[in-house]
Amino acid sequence: MSAASPHRPHIVVVNRWRERYADYARYVDHTTHAVTYVTTEVGTASVPSTAAEIVTIEATDDLDAVRAAIRDLAGRHGRPAHIVALKEDDLLVGAQLRVEWDCPGPRPADLRPFRDKHTMTQTITKAGLPVPPSALIEHPRQVEEFAAVHGWPVVVKPLLGSSSAGVIRLDGPRDLTAPAFDEPLLAQAFNPHPIHHVDGVFTGTELSVVRSSHYLNTCMGFREGTVLGSVEDSDQKLSAIIAEASRQVMRALTDRPTVFHLELFVDQSSSTCTFLEVGARTGGAEIPFIWRELHGYDLMENGFRIQLGLPPHEPPAHQREEYGGWLLVPAPAQRPCRITEVTSMTGRHNGPYREEILPIGEVLPQADSYYEHVGGRFRFRGQSSAEVEMAIRATAADFRVAARPLQHAELPGS
């Protein structure tokens, strides 16, 4: 680690990723700045060796724990000039601490419409944009009343959830025992149309860069054990319709520069885009890598810049006409687990150009970064959506991975 210096501006980064979703060492000079990290134990693997100091805590969405860690770091490295937290679950923690330390960057009020799903849907409804009917609920009876008006199925979700954690589809009254109802939830009418995700940068008025993709299966299904894939849209007419809908959504929610990950229901028969939800952050899974490797634009870097109070970069003037896609295979056993079998898929006809798999004997940890710690992660490229989708489906059919669940005494360091 680098020695602390009171003459270097102090930047605190809150991190929980083991993988280098964010290339922190490239985003800021760690020799001219004292860059310290508040991270989980698993996340230490992605912290640059030039970090001024690393403090590990149990959970980076624990405001009190992060607050205490930053207070201690400030005593050794000086008052923080900037505080950065890029993971969705950590956004409000970072925003609150920027207020407390008077650092530039987004405040809780700026991010609340992107985190609280009730506030989010109410804002979109008031803007007159298409959105499924929804209601705040606290009791099973309210779900039945909602379904009496809007019909079954009903989708119930936590207000501040991420990665589809806690999202449940209720097909009728018999399913009302599934949600715990120990906190307010959002009930939403089911929409049967395919879900597209849209990623890019909003300047405060326009989209400076944007790409849409369609899911293969669903995020909720991935929680239940099915593979999850995504393919960038090569249909230019469809992409233009989705981009315009995305611009309207972002204008309704903010007038500030924002990196975003948006999900829409798309009915191609009527060219209608219906809002699902949006985050003020880079999309998860393999999206940051696809953008860097195929499109020459780092969404994470621009999220980092915005949290420093800097404007996002302009996109490259010329981009290759190439389309990306990704595939996630669920963990093969309850985590933590030790990999006992795995099949490499690179180097095959119609295979991925990159894969992230654990070798036999390695441990898949029980960690909060849900789409990172999975059975296999794969990235694809091609000249059309159809070409990419074919490769994804072939890999999903042929990939094999197995693991053995571990007891606490078997974990490394126990």
CSV table of C-alpha atoms in Angstrom, one decimal:
chain,number,residue,atom,x,y,z
A,1,MET,CA,0.0,0.0,0.0
A,2,SER,CA,1.1,3.6,-0.6
A,3,ALA,CA,2.1,5.7,2.4
A,4,ALA,CA,-0.5,8.3,3.5
A,5,SER,CA,0.2,11.9,2.8
A,6,PRO,CA,-1.7,14.9,4.1
A,7,HIS,CA,-0.8,16.8,0.9
A,8,ARG,CA,-2.7,14.4,-1.4
A,9,PRO,CA,-6.5,14.8,-1.9
A,10,HIS,CA,-8.3,12.0,-0.1
A,11,ILE,CA,-10.8,9.9,-2.1
A,12,VAL,CA,-12.8,7.1,-0.3
A,13,VAL,CA,-14.1,4.3,-2.5
A,14,VAL,CA,-16.8,1.9,-1.1
A,15,ASN,CA,-16.5,-1.4,-2.9
A,16,ARG,CA,-17.8,-5.0,-2.6
A,17,TRP,CA,-16.9,-6.5,-6.0
A,18,ARG,CA,-14.2,-9.2,-6.2
A,19,GLU,CA,-14.2,-8.9,-10.0
A,20,ARG,CA,-12.9,-5.7,-11.6
A,21,TYR,CA,-16.3,-4.4,-12.7
A,22,ALA,CA,-14.8,-0.9,-12.0
A,23,ASP,CA,-11.2,-0.3,-13.0
A,24,TYR,CA,-10.4,2.0,-10.1
A,25,ALA,CA,-6.7,2.3,-10.8
A,26,ARG,CA,-7.4,3.8,-14.2
A,27,TYR,CA,-10.1,6.2,-13.0
A,28,VAL,CA,-7.9,8.2,-10.7
A,29,ASP,CA,-4.2,8.5,-10.1
A,30,HIS,CA,-3.4,6.7,-6.9
A,31,THR,CA,0.0,8.4,-6.6
A,32,THR,CA,-1.3,12.0,-6.6
A,33,HIS,CA,-4.4,11.1,-4.6
A,34,ALA,CA,-4.7,9.2,-1.3
A,35,VAL,CA,-7.3,6.7,-2.4
A,36,THR,CA,-8.6,4.6,0.4
A,37,TYR,CA,-11.1,1.7,0.2
A,38,VAL,CA,-13.9,0.6,2.5
A,39,THR,CA,-14.7,-2.9,1.3
A,40,THR,CA,-16.0,-6.4,2.2
A,41,GLU,CA,-13.4,-9.1,2.7
A,42,VAL,CA,-14.4,-10.6,-0.7
A,43,GLY,CA,-14.0,-7.2,-2.3
A,44,THR,CA,-10.4,-6.8,-1.4
A,45,ALA,CA,-9.4,-8.8,-4.5
A,46,SER,CA,-10.4,-5.9,-6.8
A,47,VAL,CA,-8.7,-3.1,-4.8
A,48,PRO,CA,-5.6,-1.7,-6.5
A,49,SER,CA,-2.2,-2.5,-4.9
A,50,THR,CA,-1.6,1.3,-4.8
A,51,ALA,CA,-4.5,2.0,-2.4
A,52,ALA,CA,-3.4,4.2,0.4
A,53,GLU,CA,-5.3,2.0,2.9
A,54,ILE,CA,-8.0,-0.7,3.0
A,55,VAL,CA,-10.6,-1.1,5.7
A,56,THR,CA,-12.8,-4.2,5.6
A,57,ILE,CA,-16.3,-4.3,7.0
A,58,GLU,CA,-19.0,-6.9,7.0
A,59,ALA,CA,-21.5,-5.0,4.7
A,60,THR,CA,-21.0,-1.9,2.6
A,61,ASP,CA,-24.7,-1.0,2.7
A,62,ASP,CA,-24.4,-0.7,6.5
A,63,LEU,CA,-24.4,3.1,6.8
A,64,ASP,CA,-23.1,3.2,10.4
A,65,ALA,CA,-20.2,0.8,9.6
A,66,VAL,CA,-19.2,2.8,6.5
A,67,ARG,CA,-19.5,6.1,8.4
A,68,ALA,CA,-17.2,4.8,11.2
A,69,ALA,CA,-14.7,3.5,8.7
A,70,ILE,CA,-14.5,6.8,6.9
A,71,ARG,CA,-14.2,8.7,10.1
A,72,ASP,CA,-11.2,6.6,11.0
A,73,LEU,CA,-9.7,7.0,7.5
A,74,ALA,CA,-10.1,10.7,7.7
A,75,GLY,CA,-8.0,10.8,10.9
A,76,ARG,CA,-5.1,9.2,9.0
A,77,HIS,CA,-5.5,10.6,5.5
A,78,GLY,CA,-7.3,13.9,6.0
A,79,ARG,CA,-10.9,14.9,5.3
A,80,PRO,CA,-12.3,13.1,2.2
A,81,ALA,CA,-12.6,15.3,-0.8
A,82,HIS,CA,-14.7,12.7,-2.6
A,83,ILE,CA,-16.7,9.6,-1.6
A,84,VAL,CA,-17.6,7.1,-4.3
A,85,ALA,CA,-19.9,4.1,-4.1
A,86,LEU,CA,-20.9,2.5,-7.4
A,87,LYS,CA,-22.9,-0.6,-6.4
A,88,GLU,CA,-26.7,-0.1,-6.4
A,89,ASP,CA,-27.2,-1.2,-2.8
A,90,ASP,CA,-24.4,1.2,-1.7
A,91,LEU,CA,-25.6,4.3,-3.6
A,92,LEU,CA,-27.6,5.9,-0.8
A,93,VAL,CA,-24.9,5.2,1.7
A,94,GLY,CA,-22.4,7.0,-0.4
A,95,ALA,CA,-24.8,9.9,-1.1
A,96,GLN,CA,-25.6,10.4,2.6
A,97,LEU,CA,-21.9,10.4,3.5
A,98,ARG,CA,-21.2,12.9,0.8
A,99,VAL,CA,-23.7,15.2,2.5
A,100,GLU,CA,-22.0,14.7,5.9
A,101,TRP,CA,-18.5,15.4,4.6
A,102,ASP,CA,-19.7,18.1,2.2
A,103,CYS,CA,-18.3,16.3,-0.9
A,104,PRO,CA,-19.5,16.9,-4.4
A,105,GLY,CA,-21.7,14.4,-6.2
A,106,PRO,CA,-25.3,13.1,-6.0
A,107,ARG,CA,-27.3,13.5,-2.8
A,108,PRO,CA,-29.9,11.1,-1.4
A,109,ALA,CA,-32.7,13.3,-2.9
A,110,ASP,CA,-31.1,12.9,-6.3
A,111,LEU,CA,-31.0,9.1,-6.0
A,112,ARG,CA,-34.3,8.4,-4.2
A,113,PRO,CA,-36.4,8.3,-7.4
A,114,PHE,CA,-34.0,5.6,-8.7
A,115,ARG,CA,-34.0,3.5,-5.5
A,116,ASP,CA,-37.5,3.7,-4.0
A,117,LYS,CA,-39.7,1.8,-6.5
A,118,HIS,CA,-42.9,3.4,-5.3
A,119,THR,CA,-41.5,6.9,-5.7
A,120,MET,CA,-40.1,5.8,-9.1
A,121,THR,CA,-43.4,4.5,-10.5
A,122,GLN,CA,-45.4,7.5,-9.1
A,123,THR,CA,-43.0,9.9,-10.8
A,124,ILE,CA,-43.3,8.1,-14.1
A,125,THR,CA,-47.1,7.9,-13.8
A,126,LYS,CA,-47.3,11.7,-13.1
A,127,ALA,CA,-45.2,12.3,-16.3
A,128,GLY,CA,-47.9,10.5,-18.3
A,129,LEU,CA,-45.6,7.7,-19.4
A,130,PRO,CA,-46.8,4.1,-19.7
A,131,VAL,CA,-46.3,2.1,-16.5
A,132,PRO,CA,-48.1,-1.0,-15.1
A,133,PRO,CA,-50.7,-0.2,-12.4
A,134,SER,CA,-49.1,-0.4,-9.0
A,135,ALA,CA,-49.8,0.2,-5.3
A,136,LEU,CA,-48.0,0.3,-2.0
A,137,ILE,CA,-49.2,-2.7,0.1
A,138,GLU,CA,-48.6,-3.9,3.7
A,139,HIS,CA,-51.1,-6.7,4.0
A,140,PRO,CA,-52.3,-9.7,1.9
A,141,ARG,CA,-55.8,-8.3,1.9
A,142,GLN,CA,-54.5,-5.3,-0.1
A,143,VAL,CA,-53.1,-7.6,-2.7
A,144,GLU,CA,-56.5,-9.2,-3.2
A,145,GLU,CA,-58.1,-5.8,-3.5
A,146,PHE,CA,-55.5,-4.8,-6.0
A,147,ALA,CA,-56.0,-8.0,-8.0
A,148,ALA,CA,-59.8,-7.5,-8.0
A,149,VAL,CA,-59.2,-4.3,-10.0
A,150,HIS,CA,-56.2,-5.2,-12.1
A,151,GLY,CA,-56.3,-9.0,-12.3
A,152,TRP,CA,-53.9,-11.8,-11.5
A,153,PRO,CA,-50.9,-12.4,-11.7
A,154,VAL,CA,-49.6,-9.7,-9.4
A,155,VAL,CA,-45.9,-9.1,-9.0
A,156,VAL,CA,-44.8,-8.1,-5.4
A,157,LYS,CA,-41.4,-6.5,-4.8
A,158,PRO,CA,-39.4,-4.8,-2.0
A,159,LEU,CA,-39.2,-1.0,-2.4
A,160,LEU,CA,-35.4,-0.9,-2.2
A,161,GLY,CA,-34.5,-4.2,-3.7
A,162,SER,CA,-31.9,-5.1,-6.3
A,163,SER,CA,-31.0,-8.0,-8.6
A,164,SER,CA,-34.7,-9.2,-8.3
A,165,ALA,CA,-34.1,-10.1,-4.6
A,166,GLY,CA,-37.5,-10.7,-2.9
A,167,VAL,CA,-39.5,-10.3,-6.2
A,168,ILE,CA,-42.4,-12.8,-6.2
A,169,ARG,CA,-45.1,-13.5,-8.8
A,170,LEU,CA,-48.5,-14.3,-7.3
A,171,ASP,CA,-50.8,-16.2,-9.6
A,172,GLY,CA,-53.8,-16.2,-7.2
A,173,PRO,CA,-55.0,-16.0,-3.6
A,174,ARG,CA,-53.3,-19.3,-2.8
A,175,ASP,CA,-49.9,-17.7,-3.3
A,176,LEU,CA,-50.5,-14.9,-0.7
A,177,THR,CA,-48.5,-16.8,2.0
A,178,ALA,CA,-45.3,-16.4,0.0
A,179,PRO,CA,-44.5,-12.7,0.8
A,180,ALA,CA,-43.5,-12.0,4.4
A,181,PHE,CA,-45.2,-8.6,4.6
A,182,ASP,CA,-42.8,-7.5,7.3
A,183,GLU,CA,-42.1,-4.2,5.4
A,184,PRO,CA,-44.1,-2.1,2.8
A,185,LEU,CA,-44.0,-3.7,-0.6
A,186,LEU,CA,-44.9,-2.6,-4.1
A,187,ALA,CA,-47.7,-4.6,-5.9
A,188,GLN,CA,-47.6,-4.3,-9.7
A,189,ALA,CA,-49.9,-5.6,-12.4
A,190,PHE,CA,-48.2,-8.4,-14.4
A,191,ASN,CA,-47.1,-7.4,-17.9
A,192,PRO,CA,-46.6,-10.3,-20.4
A,193,HIS,CA,-44.4,-8.5,-22.9
A,194,PRO,CA,-40.6,-9.2,-23.3
A,195,ILE,CA,-38.3,-7.1,-21.1
A,196,HIS,CA,-35.5,-5.1,-22.6
A,197,HIS,CA,-32.8,-3.4,-20.7
A,198,VAL,CA,-31.3,0.0,-21.7
A,199,ASP,CA,-27.9,1.2,-20.7
A,200,GLY,CA,-26.2,4.5,-21.2
A,201,VAL,CA,-25.5,8.0,-20.1
A,202,PHE,CA,-28.1,10.8,-19.6
A,203,THR,CA,-26.6,14.3,-19.8
A,204,GLY,CA,-29.5,15.9,-17.9
A,205,THR,CA,-31.4,16.6,-21.1
A,206,GLU,CA,-30.4,14.0,-23.7
A,207,LEU,CA,-28.9,10.6,-24.0
A,208,SER,CA,-25.3,10.9,-25.0
A,209,VAL,CA,-24.8,7.2,-25.5
A,210,VAL,CA,-27.4,4.4,-25.3
A,211,ARG,CA,-27.8,0.7,-26.2
A,212,SER,CA,-30.8,-1.5,-25.8
A,213,SER,CA,-30.8,-5.3,-25.2
A,214,HIS,CA,-33.4,-8.0,-24.7
A,215,TYR,CA,-33.3,-10.6,-22.0
A,216,LEU,CA,-33.3,-14.3,-22.6
A,217,ASN,CA,-35.3,-15.6,-19.6
A,218,THR,CA,-35.8,-13.1,-16.7
A,219,CYS,CA,-33.9,-11.8,-13.7
A,220,MET,CA,-36.6,-13.3,-11.4
A,221,GLY,CA,-36.2,-16.6,-13.1
A,222,PHE,CA,-32.5,-16.6,-12.5
A,223,ARG,CA,-33.2,-16.3,-8.8
A,224,GLU,CA,-35.3,-19.5,-9.2
A,225,GLY,CA,-32.5,-21.4,-10.9
A,226,THR,CA,-32.8,-20.8,-14.7
A,227,VAL,CA,-30.0,-19.3,-16.8
A,228,LEU,CA,-30.1,-15.6,-17.6
A,229,GLY,CA,-29.0,-14.1,-20.9
A,230,SER,CA,-29.0,-10.8,-22.8
A,231,VAL,CA,-28.5,-9.8,-26.4
A,232,GLU,CA,-28.0,-6.3,-27.7
A,233,ASP,CA,-30.6,-5.2,-30.2
A,234,SER,CA,-29.4,-4.9,-33.8
A,235,ASP,CA,-32.8,-3.8,-35.1
A,236,GLN,CA,-32.2,-0.1,-35.6
A,237,LYS,CA,-35.9,0.9,-35.8
A,238,LEU,CA,-36.6,-0.9,-32.6
A,239,SER,CA,-33.5,0.6,-30.9
A,240,ALA,CA,-34.6,4.1,-31.9
A,241,ILE,CA,-38.1,3.6,-30.4
A,242,ILE,CA,-36.6,2.2,-27.1
A,243,ALA,CA,-34.0,5.1,-27.0
A,244,GLU,CA,-36.8,7.7,-27.3
A,245,ALA,CA,-38.8,6.0,-24.5
A,246,SER,CA,-35.7,6.0,-22.4
A,247,ARG,CA,-35.0,9.7,-22.9
A,248,GLN,CA,-38.6,10.5,-21.8
A,249,VAL,CA,-38.1,8.3,-18.6
A,250,MET,CA,-34.8,9.9,-17.7
A,251,ARG,CA,-36.2,13.4,-18.2
A,252,ALA,CA,-39.1,12.6,-15.9
A,253,LEU,CA,-36.8,11.5,-13.1
A,254,THR,CA,-33.8,13.8,-13.2
A,255,ASP,CA,-32.1,16.9,-14.7
A,256,ARG,CA,-28.6,15.7,-13.7
A,257,PRO,CA,-26.0,13.7,-15.5
A,258,THR,CA,-26.7,10.1,-14.8
A,259,VAL,CA,-25.4,6.7,-15.8
A,260,PHE,CA,-28.5,4.5,-16.0
A,261,HIS,CA,-29.7,0.9,-16.3
A,262,LEU,CA,-33.4,0.9,-17.3
A,263,GLU,CA,-35.8,-1.9,-17.9
A,264,LEU,CA,-38.9,-1.7,-20.2
A,265,PHE,CA,-41.6,-4.0,-21.4
A,266,VAL,CA,-41.6,-3.8,-25.2
A,267,ASP,CA,-44.6,-4.6,-27.3
A,268,GLN,CA,-43.3,-4.7,-30.8
A,269,SER,CA,-46.7,-5.1,-32.4
A,270,SER,CA,-47.7,-1.6,-31.2
A,271,SER,CA,-44.2,-0.1,-30.7
A,272,THR,CA,-45.1,0.6,-27.1
A,273,CYS,CA,-42.6,0.7,-24.3
A,274,THR,CA,-43.9,0.4,-20.8
A,275,PHE,CA,-41.7,1.3,-17.8
A,276,LEU,CA,-40.6,-1.4,-15.4
A,277,GLU,CA,-37.8,0.1,-13.3
A,278,VAL,CA,-34.5,2.1,-13.5
A,279,GLY,CA,-31.3,2.5,-11.6
A,280,ALA,CA,-28.9,5.4,-11.5
A,281,ARG,CA,-25.9,3.2,-12.0
A,282,THR,CA,-24.1,1.0,-14.5
A,283,GLY,CA,-26.0,-2.2,-15.3
A,284,GLY,CA,-24.8,-5.4,-13.6
A,285,ALA,CA,-23.8,-8.9,-14.9
A,286,GLU,CA,-21.4,-8.5,-17.9
A,287,ILE,CA,-22.7,-5.1,-19.1
A,288,PRO,CA,-19.6,-3.1,-17.9
A,289,PHE,CA,-17.2,-5.5,-19.7
A,290,ILE,CA,-19.3,-5.7,-22.9
A,291,TRP,CA,-19.2,-1.9,-23.1
A,292,ARG,CA,-15.5,-1.6,-22.4
A,293,GLU,CA,-14.4,-4.5,-24.6
A,294,LEU,CA,-16.8,-4.1,-27.6
A,295,HIS,CA,-17.9,-0.5,-27.6
A,296,GLY,CA,-14.8,1.3,-26.2
A,297,TYR,CA,-16.8,3.2,-23.5
A,298,ASP,CA,-16.5,2.6,-19.8
A,299,LEU,CA,-19.9,3.2,-18.1
A,300,MET,CA,-18.4,2.5,-14.6
A,301,GLU,CA,-15.7,5.2,-15.2
A,302,ASN,CA,-18.5,7.7,-16.0
A,303,GLY,CA,-20.4,6.8,-12.9
A,304,PHE,CA,-17.2,7.3,-11.0
A,305,ARG,CA,-16.7,10.8,-12.6
A,306,ILE,CA,-20.3,11.8,-11.8
A,307,GLN,CA,-19.8,10.9,-8.2
A,308,LEU,CA,-16.6,13.1,-8.2
A,309,GLY,CA,-18.8,16.0,-9.5
A,310,LEU,CA,-17.2,15.8,-13.0
A,311,PRO,CA,-19.0,15.6,-16.3
A,312,PRO,CA,-19.2,12.2,-18.1
A,313,HIS,CA,-17.0,11.6,-21.1
A,314,GLU,CA,-18.3,11.9,-24.6
A,315,PRO,CA,-18.7,8.6,-26.4
A,316,PRO,CA,-16.2,7.5,-29.1
A,317,ALA,CA,-16.7,9.3,-32.4
A,318,HIS,CA,-16.6,5.9,-34.3
A,319,GLN,CA,-17.8,2.6,-33.0
A,320,ARG,CA,-17.6,-0.8,-34.6
A,321,GLU,CA,-20.9,-2.2,-35.8
A,322,GLU,CA,-20.7,-5.2,-33.4
A,323,TYR,CA,-23.3,-6.5,-30.9
A,324,GLY,CA,-22.6,-8.1,-27.6
A,325,GLY,CA,-24.4,-10.5,-25.3
A,326,TRP,CA,-23.9,-12.4,-22.1
A,327,LEU,CA,-25.0,-15.5,-20.2
A,328,LEU,CA,-25.1,-16.2,-16.5
A,329,VAL,CA,-25.5,-19.8,-15.2
A,330,PRO,CA,-26.7,-20.0,-11.6
A,331,ALA,CA,-24.6,-21.4,-8.8
A,332,PRO,CA,-24.6,-25.2,-9.0
A,333,ALA,CA,-25.2,-25.6,-5.2
A,334,GLN,CA,-26.0,-23.5,-2.2
A,335,ARG,CA,-23.2,-21.1,-1.6
A,336,PRO,CA,-20.6,-21.2,-0.3
A,337,CYS,CA,-19.7,-24.3,-2.3
A,338,ARG,CA,-16.5,-25.9,-3.8
A,339,ILE,CA,-16.4,-26.5,-7.5
A,340,THR,CA,-16.2,-30.2,-8.4
A,341,GLU,CA,-16.8,-30.1,-12.2
A,342,VAL,CA,-16.6,-27.4,-14.8
A,343,THR,CA,-16.5,-27.2,-18.6
A,344,SER,CA,-14.6,-24.5,-20.4
A,345,MET,CA,-16.7,-23.1,-23.4
A,346,THR,CA,-14.2,-20.7,-25.0
A,347,GLY,CA,-12.5,-21.8,-28.3
A,348,ARG,CA,-15.6,-23.5,-29.6
A,349,HIS,CA,-17.6,-22.7,-32.7
A,350,ASN,CA,-20.3,-20.3,-31.7
A,351,GLY,CA,-18.7,-20.0,-28.2
A,352,PRO,CA,-18.1,-17.0,-26.0
A,353,TYR,CA,-15.1,-14.8,-26.6
A,354,ARG,CA,-14.6,-14.6,-22.8
A,355,GLU,CA,-15.6,-16.7,-19.8
A,356,GLU,CA,-15.3,-16.3,-16.1
A,357,ILE,CA,-15.5,-19.8,-14.4
A,358,LEU,CA,-13.9,-21.1,-11.2
A,359,PRO,CA,-11.5,-23.9,-11.5
A,360,ILE,CA,-12.1,-27.2,-9.8
A,361,GLY,CA,-11.4,-26.9,-6.1
A,362,GLU,CA,-12.1,-23.2,-5.9
A,363,VAL,CA,-14.8,-21.9,-3.5
A,364,LEU,CA,-17.8,-19.9,-4.8
A,365,PRO,CA,-18.4,-17.5,-1.8
A,366,GLN,CA,-21.6,-16.5,-0.1
A,367,ALA,CA,-21.3,-12.8,-1.0
A,368,ASP,CA,-23.8,-10.0,-1.7
A,369,SER,CA,-22.7,-9.2,-5.3
A,370,TYR,CA,-25.3,-11.7,-6.6
A,371,TYR,CA,-24.7,-11.7,-10.4
A,372,GLU,CA,-20.9,-12.0,-9.8
A,373,HIS,CA,-20.7,-15.1,-7.7
A,374,VAL,CA,-22.5,-17.6,-10.0
A,375,GLY,CA,-21.8,-20.9,-11.7
A,376,GLY,CA,-20.4,-19.4,-14.9
A,377,ARG,CA,-20.3,-16.0,-16.7
A,378,PHE,CA,-19.9,-15.7,-20.5
A,379,ARG,CA,-19.5,-12.9,-23.0
A,380,PHE,CA,-20.4,-13.0,-26.7
A,381,ARG,CA,-19.9,-10.8,-29.8
A,382,GLY,CA,-21.4,-11.0,-33.3
A,383,GLN,CA,-22.6,-9.1,-36.3
A,384,SER,CA,-26.3,-9.3,-35.4
A,385,SER,CA,-28.6,-10.1,-32.5
A,386,ALA,CA,-29.5,-13.5,-34.1
A,387,GLU,CA,-25.9,-14.5,-34.3
A,388,VAL,CA,-25.2,-13.6,-30.7
A,389,GLU,CA,-28.4,-15.3,-29.4
A,390,MET,CA,-27.6,-18.5,-31.3
A,391,ALA,CA,-24.2,-18.6,-29.6
A,392,ILE,CA,-25.7,-18.0,-26.1
A,393,ARG,CA,-28.2,-20.7,-26.5
A,394,ALA,CA,-25.6,-23.2,-27.6
A,395,THR,CA,-23.4,-22.4,-24.6
A,396,ALA,CA,-26.3,-22.6,-22.2
A,397,ALA,CA,-27.1,-26.1,-23.6
A,398,ASP,CA,-23.6,-27.5,-23.4
A,399,PHE,CA,-22.0,-25.9,-20.3
A,400,ARG,CA,-21.7,-28.1,-17.2
A,401,VAL,CA,-20.7,-27.1,-13.7
A,402,ALA,CA,-21.1,-28.9,-10.3
A,403,ALA,CA,-20.2,-28.1,-6.8
A,404,ARG,CA,-20.4,-29.4,-3.2
A,405,PRO,CA,-21.9,-27.1,-0.5
A,406,LEU,CA,-19.5,-26.3,2.3
A,407,GLN,CA,-19.9,-26.2,6.1
A,408,HIS,CA,-18.5,-23.3,8.0
A,409,ALA,CA,-15.5,-25.3,9.3
A,410,GLU,CA,-14.5,-26.1,5.6
A,411,LEU,CA,-14.3,-22.4,4.5
A,412,PRO,CA,-10.9,-20.9,3.8
A,413,GLY,CA,-9.6,-19.2,7.0
A,414,SER,CA,-11.9,-21.1,9.3
